[in-house]
Coordinates of C-alpha atoms in Angstrom, one line a residue:
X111 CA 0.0 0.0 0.0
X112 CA 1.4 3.1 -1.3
X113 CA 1.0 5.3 2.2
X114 CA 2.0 8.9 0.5
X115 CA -1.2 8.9 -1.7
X116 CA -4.5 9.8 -0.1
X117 CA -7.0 12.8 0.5
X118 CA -6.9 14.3 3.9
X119 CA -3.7 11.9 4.5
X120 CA -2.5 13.9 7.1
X121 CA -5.6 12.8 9.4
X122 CA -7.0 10.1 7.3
X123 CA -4.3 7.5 7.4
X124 CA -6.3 4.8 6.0
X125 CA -10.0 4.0 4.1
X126 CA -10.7 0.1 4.4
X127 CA -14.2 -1.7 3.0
X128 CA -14.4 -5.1 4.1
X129 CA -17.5 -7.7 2.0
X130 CA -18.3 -10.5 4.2
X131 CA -19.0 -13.5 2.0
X132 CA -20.2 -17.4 2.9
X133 CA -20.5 -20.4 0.7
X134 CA -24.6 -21.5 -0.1
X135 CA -24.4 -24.6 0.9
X136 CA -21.7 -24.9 3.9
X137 CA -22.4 -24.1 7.4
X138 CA -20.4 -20.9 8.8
X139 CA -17.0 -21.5 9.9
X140 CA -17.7 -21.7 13.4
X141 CA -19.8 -24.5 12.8
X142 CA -17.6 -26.6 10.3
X143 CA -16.2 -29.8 10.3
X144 CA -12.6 -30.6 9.1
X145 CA -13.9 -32.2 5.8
X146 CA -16.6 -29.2 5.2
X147 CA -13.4 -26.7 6.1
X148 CA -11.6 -28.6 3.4
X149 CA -14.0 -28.1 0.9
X150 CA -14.4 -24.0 1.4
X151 CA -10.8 -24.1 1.0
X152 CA -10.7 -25.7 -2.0
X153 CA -13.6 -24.1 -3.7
X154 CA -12.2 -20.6 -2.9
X155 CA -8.6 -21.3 -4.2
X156 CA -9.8 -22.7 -7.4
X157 CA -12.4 -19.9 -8.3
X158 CA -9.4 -17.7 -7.8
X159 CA -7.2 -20.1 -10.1
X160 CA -9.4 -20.0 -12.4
X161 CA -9.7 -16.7 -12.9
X162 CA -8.5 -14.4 -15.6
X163 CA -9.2 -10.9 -13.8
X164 CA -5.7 -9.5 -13.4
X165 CA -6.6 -8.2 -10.0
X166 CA -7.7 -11.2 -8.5
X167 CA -5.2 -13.7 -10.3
X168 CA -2.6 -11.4 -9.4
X169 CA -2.9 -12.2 -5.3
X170 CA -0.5 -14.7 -3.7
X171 CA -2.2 -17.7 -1.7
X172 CA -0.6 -18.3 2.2
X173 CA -2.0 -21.1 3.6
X174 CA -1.6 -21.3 7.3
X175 CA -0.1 -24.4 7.9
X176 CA 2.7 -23.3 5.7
X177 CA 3.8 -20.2 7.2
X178 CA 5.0 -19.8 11.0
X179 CA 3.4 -18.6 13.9
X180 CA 5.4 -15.7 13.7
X181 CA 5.1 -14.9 9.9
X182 CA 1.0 -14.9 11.2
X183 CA 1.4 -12.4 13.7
X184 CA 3.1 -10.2 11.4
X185 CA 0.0 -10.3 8.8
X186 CA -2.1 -9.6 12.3
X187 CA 0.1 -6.6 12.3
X188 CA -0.3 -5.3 9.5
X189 CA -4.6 -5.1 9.4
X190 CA -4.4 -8.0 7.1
X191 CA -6.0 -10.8 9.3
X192 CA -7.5 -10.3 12.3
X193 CA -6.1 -12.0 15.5
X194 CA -8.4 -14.9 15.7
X195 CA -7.4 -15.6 12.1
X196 CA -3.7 -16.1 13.2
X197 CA -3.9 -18.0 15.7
X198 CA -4.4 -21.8 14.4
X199 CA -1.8 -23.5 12.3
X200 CA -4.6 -24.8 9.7
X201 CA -4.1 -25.7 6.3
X202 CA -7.8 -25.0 5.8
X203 CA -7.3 -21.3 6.7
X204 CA -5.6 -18.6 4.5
X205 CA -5.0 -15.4 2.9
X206 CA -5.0 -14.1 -0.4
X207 CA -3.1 -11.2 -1.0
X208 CA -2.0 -8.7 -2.9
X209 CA 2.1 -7.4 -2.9
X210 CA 1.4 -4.6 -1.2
X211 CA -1.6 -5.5 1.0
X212 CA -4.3 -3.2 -0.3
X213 CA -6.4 -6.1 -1.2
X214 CA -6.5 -9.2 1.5
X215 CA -8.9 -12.0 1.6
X216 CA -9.1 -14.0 4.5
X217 CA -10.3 -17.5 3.8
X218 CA -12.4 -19.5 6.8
X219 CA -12.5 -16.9 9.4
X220 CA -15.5 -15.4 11.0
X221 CA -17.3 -16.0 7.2
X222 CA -16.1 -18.0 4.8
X223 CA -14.6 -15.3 2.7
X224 CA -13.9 -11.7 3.9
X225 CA -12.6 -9.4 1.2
X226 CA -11.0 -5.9 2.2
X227 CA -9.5 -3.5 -0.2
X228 CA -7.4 -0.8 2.4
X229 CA -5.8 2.3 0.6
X230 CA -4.2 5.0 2.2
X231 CA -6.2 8.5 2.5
X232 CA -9.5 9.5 2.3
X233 CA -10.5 7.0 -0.7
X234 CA -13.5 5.3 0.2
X235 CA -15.3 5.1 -2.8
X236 CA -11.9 3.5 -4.1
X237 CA -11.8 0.6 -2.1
X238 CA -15.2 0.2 -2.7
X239 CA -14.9 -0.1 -6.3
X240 CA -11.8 -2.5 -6.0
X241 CA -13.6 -5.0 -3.8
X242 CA -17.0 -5.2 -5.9
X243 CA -14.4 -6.4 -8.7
X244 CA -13.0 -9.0 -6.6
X245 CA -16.2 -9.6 -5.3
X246 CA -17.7 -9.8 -9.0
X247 CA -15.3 -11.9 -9.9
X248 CA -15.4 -14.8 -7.4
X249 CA -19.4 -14.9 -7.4
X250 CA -19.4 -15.9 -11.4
X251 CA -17.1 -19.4 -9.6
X252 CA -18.8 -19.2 -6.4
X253 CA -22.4 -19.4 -5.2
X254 CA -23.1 -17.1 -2.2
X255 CA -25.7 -17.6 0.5
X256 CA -28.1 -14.8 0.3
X257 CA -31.8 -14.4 0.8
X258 CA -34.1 -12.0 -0.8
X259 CA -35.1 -10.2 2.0
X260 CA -32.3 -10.0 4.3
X261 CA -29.3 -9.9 1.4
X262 CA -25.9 -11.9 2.4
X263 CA -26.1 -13.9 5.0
X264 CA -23.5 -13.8 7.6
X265 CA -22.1 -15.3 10.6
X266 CA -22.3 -12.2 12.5
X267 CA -26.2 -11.3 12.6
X268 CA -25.0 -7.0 12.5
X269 CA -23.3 -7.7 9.4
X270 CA -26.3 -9.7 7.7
X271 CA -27.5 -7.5 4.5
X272 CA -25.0 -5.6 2.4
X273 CA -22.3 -7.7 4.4
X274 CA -20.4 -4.2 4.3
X275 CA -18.1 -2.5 6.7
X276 CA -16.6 0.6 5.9
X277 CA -13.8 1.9 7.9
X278 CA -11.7 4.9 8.0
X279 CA -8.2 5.0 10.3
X280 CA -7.6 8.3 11.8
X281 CA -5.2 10.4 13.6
X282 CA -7.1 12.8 16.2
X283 CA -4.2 14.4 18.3
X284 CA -6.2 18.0 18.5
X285 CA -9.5 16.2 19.5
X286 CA -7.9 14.5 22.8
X287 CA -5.2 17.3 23.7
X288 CA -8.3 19.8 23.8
X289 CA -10.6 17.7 25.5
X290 CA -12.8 17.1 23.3
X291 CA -12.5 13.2 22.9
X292 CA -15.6 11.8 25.2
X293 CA -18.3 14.3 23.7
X294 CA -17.3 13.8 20.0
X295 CA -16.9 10.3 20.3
X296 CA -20.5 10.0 21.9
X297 CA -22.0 12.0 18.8
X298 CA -20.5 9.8 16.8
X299 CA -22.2 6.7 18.0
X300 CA -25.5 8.3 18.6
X301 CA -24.9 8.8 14.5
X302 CA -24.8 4.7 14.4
X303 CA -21.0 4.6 13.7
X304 CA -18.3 2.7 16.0
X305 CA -15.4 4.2 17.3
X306 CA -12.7 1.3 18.2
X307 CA -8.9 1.6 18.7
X308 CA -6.1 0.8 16.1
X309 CA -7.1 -3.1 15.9
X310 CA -10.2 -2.6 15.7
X311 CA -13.3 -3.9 18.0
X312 CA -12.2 -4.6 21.5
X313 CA -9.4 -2.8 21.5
X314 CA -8.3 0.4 23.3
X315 CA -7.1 3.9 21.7
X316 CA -3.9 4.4 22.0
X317 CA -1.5 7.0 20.1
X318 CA -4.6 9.0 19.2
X319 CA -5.3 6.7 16.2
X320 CA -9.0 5.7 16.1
X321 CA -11.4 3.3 13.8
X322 CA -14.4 4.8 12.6
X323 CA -16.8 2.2 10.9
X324 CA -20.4 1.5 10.4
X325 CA -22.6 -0.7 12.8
X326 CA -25.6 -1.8 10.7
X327 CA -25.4 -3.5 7.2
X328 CA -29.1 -4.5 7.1
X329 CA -31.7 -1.6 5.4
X330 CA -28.9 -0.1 3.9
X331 CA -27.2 0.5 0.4
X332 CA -23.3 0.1 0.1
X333 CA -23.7 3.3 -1.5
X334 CA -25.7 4.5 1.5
X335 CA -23.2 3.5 4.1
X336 CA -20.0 4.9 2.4
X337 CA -21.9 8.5 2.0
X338 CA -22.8 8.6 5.5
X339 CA -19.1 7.4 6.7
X340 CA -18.0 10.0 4.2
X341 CA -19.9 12.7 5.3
X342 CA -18.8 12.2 9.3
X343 CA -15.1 11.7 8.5
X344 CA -15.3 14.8 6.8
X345 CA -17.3 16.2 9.6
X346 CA -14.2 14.7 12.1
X347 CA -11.6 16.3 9.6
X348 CA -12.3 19.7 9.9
X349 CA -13.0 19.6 13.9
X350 CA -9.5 17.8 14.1
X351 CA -7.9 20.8 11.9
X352 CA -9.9 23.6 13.8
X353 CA -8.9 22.0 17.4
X354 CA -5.1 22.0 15.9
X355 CA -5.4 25.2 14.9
X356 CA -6.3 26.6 18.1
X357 CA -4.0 24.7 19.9
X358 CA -1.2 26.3 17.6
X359 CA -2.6 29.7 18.4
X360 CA -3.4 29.0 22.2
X361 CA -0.9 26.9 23.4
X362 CA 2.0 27.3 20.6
X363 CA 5.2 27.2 23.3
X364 CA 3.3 23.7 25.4
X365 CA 2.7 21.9 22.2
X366 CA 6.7 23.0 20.3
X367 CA 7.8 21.6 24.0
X368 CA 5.4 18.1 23.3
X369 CA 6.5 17.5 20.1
X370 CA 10.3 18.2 21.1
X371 CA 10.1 16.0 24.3
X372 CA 8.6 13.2 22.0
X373 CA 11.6 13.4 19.7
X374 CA 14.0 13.8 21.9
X375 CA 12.6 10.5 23.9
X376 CA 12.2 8.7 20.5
X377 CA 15.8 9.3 19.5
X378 CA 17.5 8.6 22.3
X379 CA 15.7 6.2 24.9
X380 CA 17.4 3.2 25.6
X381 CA 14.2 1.0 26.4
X382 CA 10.4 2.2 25.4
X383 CA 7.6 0.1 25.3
X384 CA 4.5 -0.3 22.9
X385 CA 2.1 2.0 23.9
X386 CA 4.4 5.3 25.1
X387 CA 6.2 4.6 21.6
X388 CA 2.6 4.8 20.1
X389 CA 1.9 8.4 22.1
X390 CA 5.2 9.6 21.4
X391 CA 5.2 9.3 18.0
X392 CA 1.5 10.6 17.4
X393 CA 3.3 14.0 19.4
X394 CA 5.5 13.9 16.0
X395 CA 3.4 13.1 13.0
X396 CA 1.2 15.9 15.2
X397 CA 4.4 18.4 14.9
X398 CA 4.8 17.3 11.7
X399 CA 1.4 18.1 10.2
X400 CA 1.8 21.8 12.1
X401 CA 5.2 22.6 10.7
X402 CA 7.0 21.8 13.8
X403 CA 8.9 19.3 12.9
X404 CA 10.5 18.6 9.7
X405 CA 12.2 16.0 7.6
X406 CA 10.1 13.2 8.7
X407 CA 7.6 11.9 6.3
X408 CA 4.2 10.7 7.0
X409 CA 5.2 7.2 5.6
X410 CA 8.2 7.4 7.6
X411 CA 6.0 7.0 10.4
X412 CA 3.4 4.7 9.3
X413 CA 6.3 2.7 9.0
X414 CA 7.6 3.0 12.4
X415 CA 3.5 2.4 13.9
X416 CA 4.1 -1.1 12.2
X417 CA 7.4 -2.2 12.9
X418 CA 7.8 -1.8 16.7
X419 CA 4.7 -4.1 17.1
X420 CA 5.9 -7.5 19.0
X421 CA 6.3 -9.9 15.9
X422 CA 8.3 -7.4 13.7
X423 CA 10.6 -7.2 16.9
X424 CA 11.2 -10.6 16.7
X425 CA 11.4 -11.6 13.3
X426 CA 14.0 -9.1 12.8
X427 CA 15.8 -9.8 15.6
X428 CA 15.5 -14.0 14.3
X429 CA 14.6 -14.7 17.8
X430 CA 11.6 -15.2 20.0
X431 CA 12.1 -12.1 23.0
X432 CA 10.9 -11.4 26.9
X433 CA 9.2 -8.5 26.9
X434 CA 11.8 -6.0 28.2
X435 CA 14.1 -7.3 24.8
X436 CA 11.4 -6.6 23.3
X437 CA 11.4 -3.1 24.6
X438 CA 15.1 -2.7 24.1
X439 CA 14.8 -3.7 20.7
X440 CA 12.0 -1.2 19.8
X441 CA 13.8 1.5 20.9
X442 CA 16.6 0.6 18.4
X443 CA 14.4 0.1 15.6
X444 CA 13.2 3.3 16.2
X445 CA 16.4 5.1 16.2
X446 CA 17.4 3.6 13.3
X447 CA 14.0 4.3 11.1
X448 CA 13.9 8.1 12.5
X449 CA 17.7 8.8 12.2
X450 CA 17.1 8.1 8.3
X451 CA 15.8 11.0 8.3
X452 CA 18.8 12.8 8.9
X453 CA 19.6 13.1 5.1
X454 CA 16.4 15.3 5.1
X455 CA 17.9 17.4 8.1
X456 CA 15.5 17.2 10.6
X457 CA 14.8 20.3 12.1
X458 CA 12.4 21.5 14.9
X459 CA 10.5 24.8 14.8
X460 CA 12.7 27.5 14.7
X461 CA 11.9 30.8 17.3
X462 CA 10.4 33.9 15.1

């Protein structure tokens, strides 16, 4: 995924739609048996073998038994499994994917298929257009379950209908530094949207990033549901850039001194773990958008978000580590990703 493209890219760092799909005439995946697993596995792989679309035939099949633990948790990491989909080591479980993740389907998770198209930016309408082709494409090899009145059926009853959930990944630094976090968010859900953390449902928000996505696929268009989501990130996007603003007038010295501290910490701490790495470096992309900081790039740290998560530790250490390693190890990473930068000369703002 190409994460210097985008609308809105400095608050919008991702648009994700995700088509939950399930074959007609095998239970859902929670209700399976080894041989019926088999056989979703095998019908899936083959529609997309036998296709000649250049988009789908152009993803790489991982099946799970054939790729570590590890090399799981990394997919996990990157948005392009979820976590329960990582866990077993089952050749009846996989991934298509594209080679640089934008499109992912995971085969035998929650449903039997779940396609999701992820670009960077504002681009809703884009991913949504990607996915129907994949979509289109495995339905003239594959026969769906849906029903007249309630539309694709799903293993999730709040995803029954369209099957549709459209997401958008954003960066709200001015929106908690002003307060204004708990009433916004509470808007937002009376509006029938979710608001979950950087993995999604269940998780906390950390870093600032938050997951804004629709609830309800039933009684609505995918058309429908993308306008509305469009409408209240744009809605979000101007509050964020109005708080930020304010905070630049307001409290211009506080925030050069939190975006300074955060550097300063990121570039020279000998041991950091997860979650302060995660506030820290929201500080700089936040300095960063304002002109505090610069000679970082956005994907520079979109980059970083990624790579000090536990798995990437590991595999590029080539060993499995405690958790305090681990924290060593992140800080190191982080040093070396930021002090690439160097060749842009880095510089923080500068006293008028």
């Amino acid at each position: 995924m190409d994460a210097k493209e985008g609308k809105e890219s400095d608050i919008v760092i991702s648009s994700r739609i995700r088509l939950a799909r399930n074959l007609q005439d095998i239970s859902f995946p929670y209700f399976m048996n080894a041989e019926k697993a088999q056989q979703s596995m095998q019908e899936i792989s083959e529609a997309w073998r036998q296709s000649d679309n250049g988009l789908l035939s152009s993803l790489k099949l991982l099946s799970f038994n054939e790729i570590s633990a590890w090399d799981r948790q990394i997919l996990v990491e990157k948005h392009l499994i979820s976590p329960e989909h990582g866990v077993a080591e089952d050749a009846n479980r996989g991934l298509l994917v594209s080679e640089d993740g934008s499109i992912a389907i995971m085969i035998n998770e929650e449903d039997h298929l779940r396609i999701q198209v992820v670009l960077p930016g504002l681009q809703l309408e884009k991913c949504h257009e990607l996915a129907q082709i994949v979509d289109d494409e495995l339905e003239k090899r594959l026969d769906f379950a849906f029903n007249e009145q309630r539309g694709y059926l799903t293993s999730c009853p709040t995803n029954v209908g369209t099957g549709m959930r459209a997401s958008v990944m954003l960066h709200l630094p001015g929106i908690a530094i002003s307060g204004q976090r708990s009433r916004i968010f509470q808007n937002i859900h009376q509006l029938g949207m979710a608001v979950r953390g950087l993995y999604g449902e269940g998780t906390e928000i950390i870093g600032n990033y938050v997951q804004l996505s629709n609830q309800i696929t039933l009684g609505q268009s995918e058309n429908e549901i993308i306008t509305n989501l469009g409408i209240i990130t744009r809605q979000m996007v101007e509050q964020e850039k109005i708080l930020r603003k304010s905070l630049q007038q307001d409290m211009r010295y506080q925030l050069e001194d939190r975006v300074g501290r955060a550097y300063g910490i990121l570039t020279h701490a000998r041991v950091i773990n997860s979650n302060e790495a995660l506030t820290l470096l929201s500080d700089v992309r936040l300095g960063m958008d304002l002109g505090i900081i610069q000679g970082i790039s956005p994907y520079l740290i979109n980059q970083l978000v990624v790579a000090i998560k536990p798995a990437h530790l590991q595999k590029r250490s080539g060993g499995e580590m405690e958790a305090f390693m681990r924290d060593v190890k992140r800080a190191e990473v982080i040093k070396e990703i930021l002090f690439k930068s160097k060749q842009s000369e880095v510089e923080l703002g500068k006293e008028e």
